[in-house]
C-alpha cells in the first residue's frame, strides 16, 4: 500500500496543474452525498495512474449517464472490452486506495 501511495504522489507532483481532471470534476458534480474534494481527488489520482486521458473522458461520462457504462460493458467491440478491463482495474484500485 505504501508503494501505491508513493506512486500516486509522484504522479500528482509531476502532472501539470493545467491538465484537466475529468474524473474529479464529474465526481464533484455527481450530486452524490459522499462526493467531496478529498475523495474525488483521490479517485482522480488513481485514474491518472490507471487510465489514459481518453479513458478518463469516457469514464467521466458514466457519472452523468450510468446507462452508457452498461452499453460499453455489453458491447461486442474489442476496444470497448479492452477499455472495460482497464476501467474495472481502475475501480478496484480506487476502491482499495480511496477508502475513508
PDB file of C-alpha atoms in Angstrom, residues 25-95:
ATOM      1  CA  UNK A  25     -14.853  17.089 -11.928  1.00  0.00           C
ATOM      2  CA  UNK A  26     -17.544  14.528 -12.765  1.00  0.00           C
ATOM      3  CA  UNK A  27     -17.354  13.125  -9.239  1.00  0.00           C
ATOM      4  CA  UNK A  28     -17.804  16.563  -7.671  1.00  0.00           C
ATOM      5  CA  UNK A  29     -20.747  17.356  -9.972  1.00  0.00           C
ATOM      6  CA  UNK A  30     -22.396  13.961  -9.432  1.00  0.00           C
ATOM      7  CA  UNK A  31     -24.553  15.122  -6.538  1.00  0.00           C
ATOM      8  CA  UNK A  32     -23.676  12.039  -4.528  1.00  0.00           C
ATOM      9  CA  UNK A  33     -23.723  12.638  -0.784  1.00  0.00           C
ATOM     10  CA  UNK A  34     -20.247  11.129  -0.296  1.00  0.00           C
ATOM     11  CA  UNK A  35     -18.650  13.269  -3.034  1.00  0.00           C
ATOM     12  CA  UNK A  36     -16.096  15.670  -1.602  1.00  0.00           C
ATOM     13  CA  UNK A  37     -12.825  17.184  -2.777  1.00  0.00           C
ATOM     14  CA  UNK A  38     -10.681  14.660  -0.865  1.00  0.00           C
ATOM     15  CA  UNK A  39     -12.488  11.563  -2.151  1.00  0.00           C
ATOM     16  CA  UNK A  40     -12.935  12.831  -5.705  1.00  0.00           C
ATOM     17  CA  UNK A  41      -9.307  13.956  -5.798  1.00  0.00           C
ATOM     18  CA  UNK A  42      -8.155  10.530  -4.652  1.00  0.00           C
ATOM     19  CA  UNK A  43     -10.252   8.855  -7.341  1.00  0.00           C
ATOM     20  CA  UNK A  44      -8.725  11.221  -9.926  1.00  0.00           C
ATOM     21  CA  UNK A  45      -5.229  10.335  -8.701  1.00  0.00           C
ATOM     22  CA  UNK A  46      -5.968   6.644  -9.257  1.00  0.00           C
ATOM     23  CA  UNK A  47      -7.439   7.447 -12.676  1.00  0.00           C
ATOM     24  CA  UNK A  48      -4.223   9.266 -13.582  1.00  0.00           C
ATOM     25  CA  UNK A  49      -2.294   6.109 -12.705  1.00  0.00           C
ATOM     26  CA  UNK A  50      -4.520   3.559 -14.408  1.00  0.00           C
ATOM     27  CA  UNK A  51      -6.402   5.226 -17.285  1.00  0.00           C
ATOM     28  CA  UNK A  52      -5.386   7.199 -20.356  1.00  0.00           C
ATOM     29  CA  UNK A  53      -6.844  10.677 -20.803  1.00  0.00           C
ATOM     30  CA  UNK A  54      -9.327   9.381 -23.379  1.00  0.00           C
ATOM     31  CA  UNK A  55     -10.325   6.556 -20.994  1.00  0.00           C
ATOM     32  CA  UNK A  56     -10.867   9.164 -18.286  1.00  0.00           C
ATOM     33  CA  UNK A  57     -13.089  11.253 -20.534  1.00  0.00           C
ATOM     34  CA  UNK A  58     -15.198   8.192 -21.363  1.00  0.00           C
ATOM     35  CA  UNK A  59     -15.405   7.114 -17.718  1.00  0.00           C
ATOM     36  CA  UNK A  60     -16.359  10.627 -16.593  1.00  0.00           C
ATOM     37  CA  UNK A  61     -19.443  10.412 -18.795  1.00  0.00           C
ATOM     38  CA  UNK A  62     -20.653   7.454 -16.712  1.00  0.00           C
ATOM     39  CA  UNK A  63     -21.328   9.813 -13.793  1.00  0.00           C
ATOM     40  CA  UNK A  64     -23.927  11.650 -15.909  1.00  0.00           C
ATOM     41  CA  UNK A  65     -25.149   8.642 -17.874  1.00  0.00           C
ATOM     42  CA  UNK A  66     -24.765   5.346 -15.964  1.00  0.00           C
ATOM     43  CA  UNK A  67     -26.576   3.539 -18.779  1.00  0.00           C
ATOM     44  CA  UNK A  68     -23.636   4.356 -21.074  1.00  0.00           C
ATOM     45  CA  UNK A  69     -21.405   2.261 -18.809  1.00  0.00           C
ATOM     46  CA  UNK A  70     -23.760  -0.681 -19.291  1.00  0.00           C
ATOM     47  CA  UNK A  71     -23.692  -0.197 -23.073  1.00  0.00           C
ATOM     48  CA  UNK A  72     -19.874  -0.181 -23.110  1.00  0.00           C
ATOM     49  CA  UNK A  73     -19.691  -3.213 -20.821  1.00  0.00           C
ATOM     50  CA  UNK A  74     -22.040  -5.221 -23.042  1.00  0.00           C
ATOM     51  CA  UNK A  75     -20.570  -4.030 -26.338  1.00  0.00           C
ATOM     52  CA  UNK A  76     -19.053  -6.542 -28.748  1.00  0.00           C
ATOM     53  CA  UNK A  77     -16.340  -4.098 -29.835  1.00  0.00           C
ATOM     54  CA  UNK A  78     -12.853  -5.216 -28.836  1.00  0.00           C
ATOM     55  CA  UNK A  79     -11.897  -1.635 -27.974  1.00  0.00           C
ATOM     56  CA  UNK A  80     -14.790  -1.456 -25.517  1.00  0.00           C
ATOM     57  CA  UNK A  81     -13.796  -4.795 -23.997  1.00  0.00           C
ATOM     58  CA  UNK A  82     -10.225  -3.568 -23.523  1.00  0.00           C
ATOM     59  CA  UNK A  83     -11.480  -0.310 -22.022  1.00  0.00           C
ATOM     60  CA  UNK A  84     -13.769  -2.174 -19.655  1.00  0.00           C
ATOM     61  CA  UNK A  85     -10.862  -4.256 -18.318  1.00  0.00           C
ATOM     62  CA  UNK A  86      -8.881  -1.071 -17.651  1.00  0.00           C
ATOM     63  CA  UNK A  87     -11.937   0.573 -16.111  1.00  0.00           C
ATOM     64  CA  UNK A  88     -12.548  -2.384 -13.785  1.00  0.00           C
ATOM     65  CA  UNK A  89      -8.915  -2.253 -12.675  1.00  0.00           C
ATOM     66  CA  UNK A  90      -9.307   1.475 -12.042  1.00  0.00           C
ATOM     67  CA  UNK A  91     -12.464   0.906  -9.985  1.00  0.00           C
ATOM     68  CA  UNK A  92     -10.936  -1.841  -7.879  1.00  0.00           C
ATOM     69  CA  UNK A  93      -7.796   0.208  -7.264  1.00  0.00           C
ATOM     70  CA  UNK A  94      -9.756   3.347  -6.374  1.00  0.00           C
ATOM     71  CA  UNK A  95     -11.975   1.380  -4.015  1.00  0.00           C
TER      72      UNK A  95
END
